[in-house]
Short mmCIF file of C-alpha atoms in Angstrom, two decimals:
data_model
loop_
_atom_site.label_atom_id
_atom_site.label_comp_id
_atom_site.label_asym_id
_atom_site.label_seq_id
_atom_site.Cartn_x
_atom_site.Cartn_y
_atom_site.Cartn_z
CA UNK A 13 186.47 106.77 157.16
CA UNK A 14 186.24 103.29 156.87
CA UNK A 15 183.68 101.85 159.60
CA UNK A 16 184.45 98.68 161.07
CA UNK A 17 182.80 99.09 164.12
CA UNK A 18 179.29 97.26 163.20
CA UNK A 19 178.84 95.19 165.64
CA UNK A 20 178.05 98.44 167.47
CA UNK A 21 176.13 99.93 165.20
CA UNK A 22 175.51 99.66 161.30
CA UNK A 23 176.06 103.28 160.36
CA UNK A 24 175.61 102.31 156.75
CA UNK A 25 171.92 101.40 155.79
CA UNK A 26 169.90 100.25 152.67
CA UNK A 27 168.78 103.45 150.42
CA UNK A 28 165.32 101.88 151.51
CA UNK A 29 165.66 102.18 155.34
CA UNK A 30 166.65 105.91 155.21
CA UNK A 31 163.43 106.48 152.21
CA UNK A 32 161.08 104.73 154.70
CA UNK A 33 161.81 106.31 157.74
CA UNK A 34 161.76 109.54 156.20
CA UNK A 35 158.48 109.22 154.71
CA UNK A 36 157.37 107.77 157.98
CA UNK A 37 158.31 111.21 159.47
CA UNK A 38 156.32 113.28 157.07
CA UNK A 39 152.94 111.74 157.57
CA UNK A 40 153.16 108.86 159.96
CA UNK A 41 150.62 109.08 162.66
CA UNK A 42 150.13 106.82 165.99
CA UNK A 43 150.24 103.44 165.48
CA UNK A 44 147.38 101.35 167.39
CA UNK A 45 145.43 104.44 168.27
CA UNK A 46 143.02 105.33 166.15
CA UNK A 47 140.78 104.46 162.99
CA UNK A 48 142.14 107.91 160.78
CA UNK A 49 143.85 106.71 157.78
CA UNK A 50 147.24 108.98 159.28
CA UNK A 51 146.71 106.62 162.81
CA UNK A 52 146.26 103.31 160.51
CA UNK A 53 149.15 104.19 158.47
CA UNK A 54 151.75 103.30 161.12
CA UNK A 55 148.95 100.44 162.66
CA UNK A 56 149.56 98.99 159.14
CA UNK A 57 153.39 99.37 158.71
CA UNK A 58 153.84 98.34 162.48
CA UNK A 59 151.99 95.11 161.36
CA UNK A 60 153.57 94.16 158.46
CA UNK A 61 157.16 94.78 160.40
CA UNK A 62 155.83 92.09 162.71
CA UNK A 63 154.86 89.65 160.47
CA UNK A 64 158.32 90.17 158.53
CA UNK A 65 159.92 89.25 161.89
CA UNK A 66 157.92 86.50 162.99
CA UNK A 67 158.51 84.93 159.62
CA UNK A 68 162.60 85.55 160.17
CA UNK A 69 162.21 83.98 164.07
CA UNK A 70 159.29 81.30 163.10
CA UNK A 71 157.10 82.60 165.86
CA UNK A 72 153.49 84.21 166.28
CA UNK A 73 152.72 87.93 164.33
CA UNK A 74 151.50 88.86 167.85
CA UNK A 75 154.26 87.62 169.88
CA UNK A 76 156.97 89.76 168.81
CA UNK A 77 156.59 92.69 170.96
CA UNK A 78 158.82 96.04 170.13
CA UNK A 79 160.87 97.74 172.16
CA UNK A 80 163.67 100.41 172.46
CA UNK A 81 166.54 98.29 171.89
CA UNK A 82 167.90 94.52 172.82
CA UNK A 83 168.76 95.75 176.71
CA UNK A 84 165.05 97.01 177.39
CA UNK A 85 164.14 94.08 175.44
CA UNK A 86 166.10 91.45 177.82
CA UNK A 87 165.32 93.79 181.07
CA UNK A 88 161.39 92.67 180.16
CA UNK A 89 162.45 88.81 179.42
CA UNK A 90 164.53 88.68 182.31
CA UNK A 91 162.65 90.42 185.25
CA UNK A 92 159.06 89.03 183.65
CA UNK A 93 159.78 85.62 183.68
CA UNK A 94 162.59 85.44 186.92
CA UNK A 95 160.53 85.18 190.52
CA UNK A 96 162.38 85.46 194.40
CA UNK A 97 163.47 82.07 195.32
CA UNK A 98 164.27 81.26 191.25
CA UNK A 99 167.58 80.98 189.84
CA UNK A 100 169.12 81.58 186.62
CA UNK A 101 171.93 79.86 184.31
CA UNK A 102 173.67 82.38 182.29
CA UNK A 103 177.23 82.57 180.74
CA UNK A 104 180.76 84.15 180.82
CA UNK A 105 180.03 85.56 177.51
CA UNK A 106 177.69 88.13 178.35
CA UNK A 107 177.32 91.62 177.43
CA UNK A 108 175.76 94.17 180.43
CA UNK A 109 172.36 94.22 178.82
CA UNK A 110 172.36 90.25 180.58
CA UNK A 111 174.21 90.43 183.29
CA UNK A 112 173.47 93.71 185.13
CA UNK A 113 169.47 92.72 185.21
CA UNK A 114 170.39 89.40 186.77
CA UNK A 115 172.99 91.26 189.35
CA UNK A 116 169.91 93.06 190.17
CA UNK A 117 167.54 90.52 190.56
CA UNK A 118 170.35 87.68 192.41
CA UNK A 119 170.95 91.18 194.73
CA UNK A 120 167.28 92.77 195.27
CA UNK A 121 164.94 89.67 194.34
CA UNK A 122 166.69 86.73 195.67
CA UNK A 123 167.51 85.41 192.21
CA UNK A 124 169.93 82.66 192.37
CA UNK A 125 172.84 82.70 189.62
CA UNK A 126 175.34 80.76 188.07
CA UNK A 127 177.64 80.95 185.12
CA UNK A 128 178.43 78.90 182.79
CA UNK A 129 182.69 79.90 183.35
CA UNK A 130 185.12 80.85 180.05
CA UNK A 131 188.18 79.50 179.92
CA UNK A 132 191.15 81.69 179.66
CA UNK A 133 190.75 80.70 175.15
CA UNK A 134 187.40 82.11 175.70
CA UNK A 135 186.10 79.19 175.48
CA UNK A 136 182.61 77.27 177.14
CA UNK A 137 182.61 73.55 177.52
CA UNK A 138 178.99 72.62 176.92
CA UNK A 139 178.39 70.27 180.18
CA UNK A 140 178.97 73.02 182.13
CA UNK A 141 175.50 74.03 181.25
CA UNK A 142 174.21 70.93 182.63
CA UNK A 143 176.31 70.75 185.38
CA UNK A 144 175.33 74.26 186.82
CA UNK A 145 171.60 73.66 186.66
CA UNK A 146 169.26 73.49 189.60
CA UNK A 147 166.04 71.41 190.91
CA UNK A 148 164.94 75.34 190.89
CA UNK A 149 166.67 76.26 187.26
CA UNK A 150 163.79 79.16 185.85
CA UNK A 151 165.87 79.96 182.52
CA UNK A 152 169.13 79.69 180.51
CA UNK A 153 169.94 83.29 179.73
CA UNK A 154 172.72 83.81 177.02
CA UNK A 155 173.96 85.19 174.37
CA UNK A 156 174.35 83.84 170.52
CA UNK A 157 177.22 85.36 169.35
CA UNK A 158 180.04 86.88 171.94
CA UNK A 159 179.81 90.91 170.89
CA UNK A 160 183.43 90.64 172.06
CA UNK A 161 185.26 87.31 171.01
CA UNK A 162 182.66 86.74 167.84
CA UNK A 163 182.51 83.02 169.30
CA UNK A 164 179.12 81.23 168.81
CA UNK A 165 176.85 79.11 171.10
CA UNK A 166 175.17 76.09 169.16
CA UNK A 167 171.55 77.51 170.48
CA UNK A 168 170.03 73.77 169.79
CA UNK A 169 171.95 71.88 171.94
CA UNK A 170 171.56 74.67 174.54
CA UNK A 171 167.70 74.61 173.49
CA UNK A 172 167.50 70.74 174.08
CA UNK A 173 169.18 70.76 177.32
CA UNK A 174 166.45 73.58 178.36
CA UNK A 175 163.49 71.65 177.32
CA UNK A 176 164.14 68.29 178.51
CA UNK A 177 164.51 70.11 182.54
CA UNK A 178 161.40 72.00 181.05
CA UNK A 179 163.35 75.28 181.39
CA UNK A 180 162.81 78.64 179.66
CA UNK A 181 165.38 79.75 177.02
CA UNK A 182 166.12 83.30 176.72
CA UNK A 183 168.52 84.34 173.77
CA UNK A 184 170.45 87.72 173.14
CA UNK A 185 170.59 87.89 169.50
CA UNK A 186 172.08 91.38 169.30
CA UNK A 187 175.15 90.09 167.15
CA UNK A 188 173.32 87.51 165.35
CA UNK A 189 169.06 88.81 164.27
CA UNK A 190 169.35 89.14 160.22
CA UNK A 191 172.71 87.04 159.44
CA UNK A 192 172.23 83.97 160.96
CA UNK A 193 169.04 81.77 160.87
CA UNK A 194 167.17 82.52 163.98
CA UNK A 195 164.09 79.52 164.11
CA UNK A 196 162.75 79.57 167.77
CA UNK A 197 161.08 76.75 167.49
CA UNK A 198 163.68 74.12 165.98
CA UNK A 199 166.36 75.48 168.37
CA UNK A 200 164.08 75.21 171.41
CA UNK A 201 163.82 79.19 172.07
CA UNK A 202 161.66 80.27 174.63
CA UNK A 203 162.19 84.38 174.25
CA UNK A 204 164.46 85.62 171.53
CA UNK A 205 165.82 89.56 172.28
CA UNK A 206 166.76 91.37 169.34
CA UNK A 207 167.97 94.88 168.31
CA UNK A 208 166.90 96.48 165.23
CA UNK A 209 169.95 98.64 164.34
CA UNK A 210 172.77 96.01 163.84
CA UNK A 211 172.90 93.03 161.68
CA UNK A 212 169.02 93.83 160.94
CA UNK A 213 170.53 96.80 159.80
CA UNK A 214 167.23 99.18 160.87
CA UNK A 215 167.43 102.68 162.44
CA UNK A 216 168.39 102.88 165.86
CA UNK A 217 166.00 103.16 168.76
CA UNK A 218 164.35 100.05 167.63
CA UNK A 219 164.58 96.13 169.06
CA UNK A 220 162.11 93.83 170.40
CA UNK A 221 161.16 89.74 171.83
CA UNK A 222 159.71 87.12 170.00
CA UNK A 223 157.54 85.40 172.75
CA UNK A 224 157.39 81.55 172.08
CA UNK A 225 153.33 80.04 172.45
CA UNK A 226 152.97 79.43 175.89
CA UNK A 227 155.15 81.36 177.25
CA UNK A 228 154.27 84.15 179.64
CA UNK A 229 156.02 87.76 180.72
CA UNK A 230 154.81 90.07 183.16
CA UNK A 231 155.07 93.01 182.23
CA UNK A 232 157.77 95.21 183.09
CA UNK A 233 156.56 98.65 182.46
CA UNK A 234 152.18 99.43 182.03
CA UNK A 235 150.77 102.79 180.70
CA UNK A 236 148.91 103.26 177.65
CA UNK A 237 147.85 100.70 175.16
CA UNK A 238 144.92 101.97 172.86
CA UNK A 239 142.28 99.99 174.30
CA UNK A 240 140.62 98.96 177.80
CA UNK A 241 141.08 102.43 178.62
CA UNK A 242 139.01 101.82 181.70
CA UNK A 243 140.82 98.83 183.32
CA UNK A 244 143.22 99.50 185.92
CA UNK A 245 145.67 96.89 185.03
CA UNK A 246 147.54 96.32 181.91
CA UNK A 247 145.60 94.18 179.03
CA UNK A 248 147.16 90.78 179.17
CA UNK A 249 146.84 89.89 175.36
CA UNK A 250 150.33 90.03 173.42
CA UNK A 251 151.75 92.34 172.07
CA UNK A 252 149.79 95.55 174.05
CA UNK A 253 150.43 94.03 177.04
CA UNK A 254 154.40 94.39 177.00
CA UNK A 255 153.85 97.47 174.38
CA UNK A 256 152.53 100.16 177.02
CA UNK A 257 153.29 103.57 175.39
CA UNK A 258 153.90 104.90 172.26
CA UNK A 259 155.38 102.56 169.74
CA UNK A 260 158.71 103.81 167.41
CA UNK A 261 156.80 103.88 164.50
CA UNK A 262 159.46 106.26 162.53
CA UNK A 263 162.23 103.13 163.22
CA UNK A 264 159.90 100.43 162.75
CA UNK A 265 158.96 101.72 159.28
CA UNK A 266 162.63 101.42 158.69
CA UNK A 267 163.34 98.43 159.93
CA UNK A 268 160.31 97.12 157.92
CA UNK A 269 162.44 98.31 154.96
CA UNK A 270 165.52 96.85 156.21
CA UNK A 271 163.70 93.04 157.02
CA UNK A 272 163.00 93.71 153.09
CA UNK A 273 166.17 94.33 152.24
CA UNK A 274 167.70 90.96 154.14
CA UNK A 275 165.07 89.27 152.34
CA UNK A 276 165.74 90.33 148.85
CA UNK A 277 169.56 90.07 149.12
CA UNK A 278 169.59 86.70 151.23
CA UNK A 279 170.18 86.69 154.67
CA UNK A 280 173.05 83.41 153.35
CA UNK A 281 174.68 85.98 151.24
CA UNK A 282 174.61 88.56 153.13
CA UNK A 283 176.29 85.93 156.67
CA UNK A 284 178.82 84.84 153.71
CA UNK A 285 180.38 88.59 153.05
CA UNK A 286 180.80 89.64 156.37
CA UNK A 287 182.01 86.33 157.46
CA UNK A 288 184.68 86.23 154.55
CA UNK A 289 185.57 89.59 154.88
CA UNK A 290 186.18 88.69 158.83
CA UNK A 291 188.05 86.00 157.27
CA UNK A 292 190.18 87.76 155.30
CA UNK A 293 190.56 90.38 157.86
CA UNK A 294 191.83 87.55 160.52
CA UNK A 295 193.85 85.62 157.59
CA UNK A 296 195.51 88.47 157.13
CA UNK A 297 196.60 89.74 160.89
CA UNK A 298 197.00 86.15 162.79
CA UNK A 299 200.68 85.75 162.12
CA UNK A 300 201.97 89.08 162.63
CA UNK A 301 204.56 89.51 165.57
CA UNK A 302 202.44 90.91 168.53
CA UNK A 303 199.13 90.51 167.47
CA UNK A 304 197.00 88.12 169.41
CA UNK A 305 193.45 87.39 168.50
CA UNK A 306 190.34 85.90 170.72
CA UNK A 307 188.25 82.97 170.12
CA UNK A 308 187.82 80.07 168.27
CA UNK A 309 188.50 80.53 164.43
CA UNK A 310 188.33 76.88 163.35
CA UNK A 311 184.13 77.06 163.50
CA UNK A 312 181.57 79.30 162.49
CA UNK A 313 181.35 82.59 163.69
CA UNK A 314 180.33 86.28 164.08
CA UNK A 315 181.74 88.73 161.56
CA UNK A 316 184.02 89.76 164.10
CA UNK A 317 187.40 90.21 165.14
CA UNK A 318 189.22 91.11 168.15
CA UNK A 319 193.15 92.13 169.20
CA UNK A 320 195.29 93.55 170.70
CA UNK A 321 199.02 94.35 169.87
CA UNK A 322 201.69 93.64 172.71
CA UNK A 323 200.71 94.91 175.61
CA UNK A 324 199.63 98.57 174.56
CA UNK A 325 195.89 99.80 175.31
CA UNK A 326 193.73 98.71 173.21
CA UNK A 327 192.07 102.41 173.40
CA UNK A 328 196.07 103.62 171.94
CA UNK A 329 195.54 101.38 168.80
CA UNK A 330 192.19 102.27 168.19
CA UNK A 331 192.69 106.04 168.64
CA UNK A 332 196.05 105.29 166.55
CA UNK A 333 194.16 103.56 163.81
CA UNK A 334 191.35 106.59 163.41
CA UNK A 335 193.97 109.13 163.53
CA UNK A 336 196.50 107.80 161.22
CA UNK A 337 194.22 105.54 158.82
CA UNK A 338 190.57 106.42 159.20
CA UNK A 339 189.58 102.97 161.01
CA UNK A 340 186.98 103.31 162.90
CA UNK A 341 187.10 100.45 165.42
CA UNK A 342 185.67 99.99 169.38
CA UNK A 343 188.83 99.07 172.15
CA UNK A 344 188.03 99.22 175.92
CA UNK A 345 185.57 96.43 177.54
CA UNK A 346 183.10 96.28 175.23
CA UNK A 347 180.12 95.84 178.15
CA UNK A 348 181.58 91.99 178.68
CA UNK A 349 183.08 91.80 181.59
CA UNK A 350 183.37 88.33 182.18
CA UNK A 351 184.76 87.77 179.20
CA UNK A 352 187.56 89.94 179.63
CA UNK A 353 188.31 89.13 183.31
CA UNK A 354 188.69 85.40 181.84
CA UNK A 355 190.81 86.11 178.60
CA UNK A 356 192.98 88.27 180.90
CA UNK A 357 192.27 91.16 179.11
CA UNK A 358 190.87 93.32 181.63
CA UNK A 359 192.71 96.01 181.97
CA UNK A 360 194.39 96.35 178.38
CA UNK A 361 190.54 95.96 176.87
CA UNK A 362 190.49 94.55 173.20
CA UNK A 363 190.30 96.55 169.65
CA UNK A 364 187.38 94.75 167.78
CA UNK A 365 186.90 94.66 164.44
CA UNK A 366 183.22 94.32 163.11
CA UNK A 367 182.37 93.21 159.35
CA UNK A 368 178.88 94.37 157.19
CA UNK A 369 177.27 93.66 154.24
CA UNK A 370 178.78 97.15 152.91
CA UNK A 371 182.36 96.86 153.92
CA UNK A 372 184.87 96.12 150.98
CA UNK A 373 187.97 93.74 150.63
CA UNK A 374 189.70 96.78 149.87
CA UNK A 375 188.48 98.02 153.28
CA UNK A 376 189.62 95.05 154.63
CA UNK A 377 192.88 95.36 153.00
CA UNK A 378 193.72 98.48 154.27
CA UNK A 379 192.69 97.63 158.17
CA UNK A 380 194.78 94.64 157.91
CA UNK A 381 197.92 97.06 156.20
CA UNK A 382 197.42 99.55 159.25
CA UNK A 383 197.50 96.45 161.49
CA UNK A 384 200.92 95.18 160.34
CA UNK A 385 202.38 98.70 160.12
CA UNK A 386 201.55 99.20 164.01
CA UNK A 387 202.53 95.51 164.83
CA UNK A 388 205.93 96.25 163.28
CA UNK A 389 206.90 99.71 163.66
CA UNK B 25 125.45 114.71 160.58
CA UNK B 26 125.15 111.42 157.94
CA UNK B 27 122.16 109.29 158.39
CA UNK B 28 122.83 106.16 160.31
CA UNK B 29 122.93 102.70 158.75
CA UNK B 30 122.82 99.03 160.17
CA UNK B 31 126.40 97.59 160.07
CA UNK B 32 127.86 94.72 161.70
CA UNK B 33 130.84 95.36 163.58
CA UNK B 34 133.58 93.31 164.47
CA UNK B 35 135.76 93.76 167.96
CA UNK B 36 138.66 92.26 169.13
CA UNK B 37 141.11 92.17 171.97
CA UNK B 38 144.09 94.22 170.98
CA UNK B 39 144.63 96.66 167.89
CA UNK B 40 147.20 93.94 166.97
CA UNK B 41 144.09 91.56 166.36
CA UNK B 42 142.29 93.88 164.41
CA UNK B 43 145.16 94.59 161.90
CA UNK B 44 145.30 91.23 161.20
CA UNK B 45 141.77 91.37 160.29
CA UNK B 46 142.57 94.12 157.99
CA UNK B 47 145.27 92.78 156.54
CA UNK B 48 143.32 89.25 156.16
CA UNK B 49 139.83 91.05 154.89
CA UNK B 50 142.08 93.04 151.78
CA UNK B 51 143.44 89.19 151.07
CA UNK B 52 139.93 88.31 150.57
CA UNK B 53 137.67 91.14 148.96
CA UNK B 54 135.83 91.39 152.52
CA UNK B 55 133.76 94.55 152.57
CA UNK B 56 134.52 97.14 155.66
CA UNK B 57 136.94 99.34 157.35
CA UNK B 58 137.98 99.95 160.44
CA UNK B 59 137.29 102.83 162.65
CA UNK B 60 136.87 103.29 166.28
CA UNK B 61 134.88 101.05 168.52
CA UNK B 62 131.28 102.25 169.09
CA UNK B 63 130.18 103.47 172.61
CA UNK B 64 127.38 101.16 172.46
CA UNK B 65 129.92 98.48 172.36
CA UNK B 66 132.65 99.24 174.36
CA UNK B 67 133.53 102.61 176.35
CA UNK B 68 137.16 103.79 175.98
CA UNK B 69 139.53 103.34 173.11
CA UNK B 70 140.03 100.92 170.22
CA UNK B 71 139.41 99.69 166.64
CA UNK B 72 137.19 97.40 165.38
CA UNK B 73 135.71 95.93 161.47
CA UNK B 74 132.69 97.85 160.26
CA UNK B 75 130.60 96.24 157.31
CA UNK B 76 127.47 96.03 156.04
CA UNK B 77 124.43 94.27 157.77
CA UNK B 78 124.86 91.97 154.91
CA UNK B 79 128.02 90.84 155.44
CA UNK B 80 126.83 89.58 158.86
CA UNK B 81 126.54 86.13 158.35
CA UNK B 82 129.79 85.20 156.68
CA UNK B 83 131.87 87.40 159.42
CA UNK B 84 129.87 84.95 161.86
CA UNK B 85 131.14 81.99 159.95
CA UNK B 86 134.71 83.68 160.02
CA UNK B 87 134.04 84.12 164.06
CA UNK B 88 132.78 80.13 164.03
CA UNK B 89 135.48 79.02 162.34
CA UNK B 90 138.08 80.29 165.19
CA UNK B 91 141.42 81.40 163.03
CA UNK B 92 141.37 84.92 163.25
CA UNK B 93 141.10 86.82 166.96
CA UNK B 94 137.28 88.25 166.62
CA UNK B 95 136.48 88.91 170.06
CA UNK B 96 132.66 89.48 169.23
CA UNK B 97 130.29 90.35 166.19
CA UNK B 98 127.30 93.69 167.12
CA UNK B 99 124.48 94.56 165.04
CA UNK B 100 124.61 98.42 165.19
CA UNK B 101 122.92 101.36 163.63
CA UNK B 102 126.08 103.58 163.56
#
């Protein structure tokens, strides 16, 4: 099958990834909890991962914090940080792992919220940030890349506006972590959420925050941290005190590989592929009778790709395109609501198309050959 | 039971802090491992640096000089 659907998941990994986690599985003890060489094992590959990621988001080793995945990572960001009588600027563009948090909070926690609106292109006019902030603004919550549209936020003019009202700046970097440059500090990032199993192309079950100096979460969840066994409340020094429980040291050993693996190929070359075979991809589909596209193509962007043919489902094409040519690609809603509702695409959903550093031009070729046979039959 | 020997030991605030140690000590030939924090220092869990008495006054000037996260430096017969 040829697997376009990355912006999901990677399926394919480095050889290294799948050697590390592996070998983390056959003697890989408990990071963090003891002083046995099986126990300092994972307390030393857990380290090193952390250091490899603060060096790729230009924060502090101990500030990048591991979780499950980018929503438990944003669910910690966004409910630490967010107080009753605070509101919060987010955006059209964002996936459920944003917006159903701050639904909860604007319902249960007297949160205010506003949104920075899409236009029925998809697209975000920049003052609108501005223009929807408050005397009691807490944080700009979005997104850096649409997981839908592909579309890109310029995260340091975002960042600039945030720290001039001395606002926090949480970013969902889902689409982006390992492909784009990701420097916290020059773009003004305040929290940076991150999943391990996409563009950083790690095992699943793996994602995390980078914390910026001086900024401070309460923590979401408290339990175990492997030490102060004896206080009641959680430690307060970063990372234990947003790390209660055991840490996924099996999928942090292979993202540790993977950060490697960006590192040795280029995280440029590896953002130039996927973006030309995106490229291609679009190059190749825009003109074809039916076939409409979303989002901007004339600037940089995710190595994405979105459609939909007349007005059939988008779940018909994609189920079409598996069936009859082995495509693996995601239709429906993709978790982005807002975006759909404003691109008018709400109930036919949108077939995306989702680029890696291990898809072909020959893969591309043939999803853009199944494309124009649907579009034309 | 092995017969007990003066060390100096080294705590700090998270496990985080105290790989960083490790990591920092291997950089620079420091004598020690880690291994769990004494009773006599602290009750509960944890790791902290364990070297020899000798070592004790250049892990104080590492302390002094403030850029890595040592919480405190023990004398200890361990």
């Amino acid at each position: 099958m040829i697997y376009l659907d990355n912006a999901a998941t990677t399926v394919k990994k480095p050889p290294a990834v799948i050697e590390s986690v592996t070998a983390a599985l056959t003697c890989m003890g408990s990071a963090n909890r003891a002083a046995h060489d099986i126990s300092l094992s994972a307390s030393r590959i857990v380290y090193e991962a952390r250091g490899k990621l603060a060096a790729m988001f230009s924060c502090d080793a101990e500030r990048v914090v591991f979780t499950a995945n980018a929503t438990e990572a944003l669910n910690i960001a966004v409910h630490g940080v967010l107080k009753p009588g605070d509101h919060a600027l987010t955006t059209d563009w964002e996936h459920n792992s944003v917006l159903r948090p701050l639904y909860r909070l604007e319902r249960d926690s007297q949160v205010g919220l506003s949104f920075a609106p899409a236009d029925s292109a998809g697209s975000i006019d920049y003052a609108d940030f501005e223009r929807f902030l408050q005397p009691d603004t807490r944080a700009i919550i979005c997104t850096h890349a649409s997981n839908l549209t592909g579309d890109m936020f310029d995260l340091g003019r975002i960042g600039e506006l945030a720290k001039t009202r001395d606002i926090l700046f949480i970013v969902d970097a889902s689409q982006t972590a390992g492909i784009f440059p990701l420097d916290m500090k020059r773009f003004g990032i305040d929290i940076l959420c991150f999943t391990g199993h996409k563009s950083l192309l790690g095992p699943q079950g793996v994602g995390g925050l980078a914390i910026g100096s001086g900024v401070d979460i309460a923590p979401w969840k408290v339990g175990g941290t492997g030490m102060d066994t004896f206080n009641h409340d959680q430690p307060q020094a970063y990372p234990e005190r947003l790390e209660a429980g055991t840490l996924n040291a099996h999928g942090i050993a292979g993202l540790s590989a993977a950060l490697d693996f960006i590192h040795d190929t280029g995280m440029q070359a590896i953002r130039m592929k996927e973006q030309a075979l995106a490229d291609r991809f679009y190059q190749g589909i825009k003109d074809l009778p039916q076939v409409t596209c979303y989002g901007d193509f004339s600037r940089e962007r995710a190595p994405i790709v979105s459609l939909n043919i007349g007005t059939t489902d988008s779940g018909t094409i994609s189920a079409e395109l598996a069936d009859a040519f082995g495509i693996a690609t995601r239709p429906g809603g993709h978790c982005a609501p807002r975006l759909h509702e404003a691109l008018g695409t709400k109930q036919q959903g949108a077939v995306r198309f989702s680029f890696s550093w291990f898809n072909t031009a020959d893969e591309t070729d043939a999803a853009i050959e199944a494309i124009r046979y649907l579009a034309t039959e | 039971m092995r017969e007990k020997t003066l060390c100096t030991i080294v705590t700090f605030l998270t496990p985080t802090d105290a790989m960083a140690f490790e990591c920092f000590a291997g950089q620079h030939d420091l004598p020690g491992r880690l291994i769990p924090v004494p009773s006599a220092v602290s009750a509960g869990c944890g790791i902290c640096w364990c070297a020899p008495h000798e070592e004790a006054g250049a892990l104080g000037a590492l302390k002094a000089a403030n850029t890595l996260a040592i919480e405190a430096i023990y004398t200890l017969l361990i």
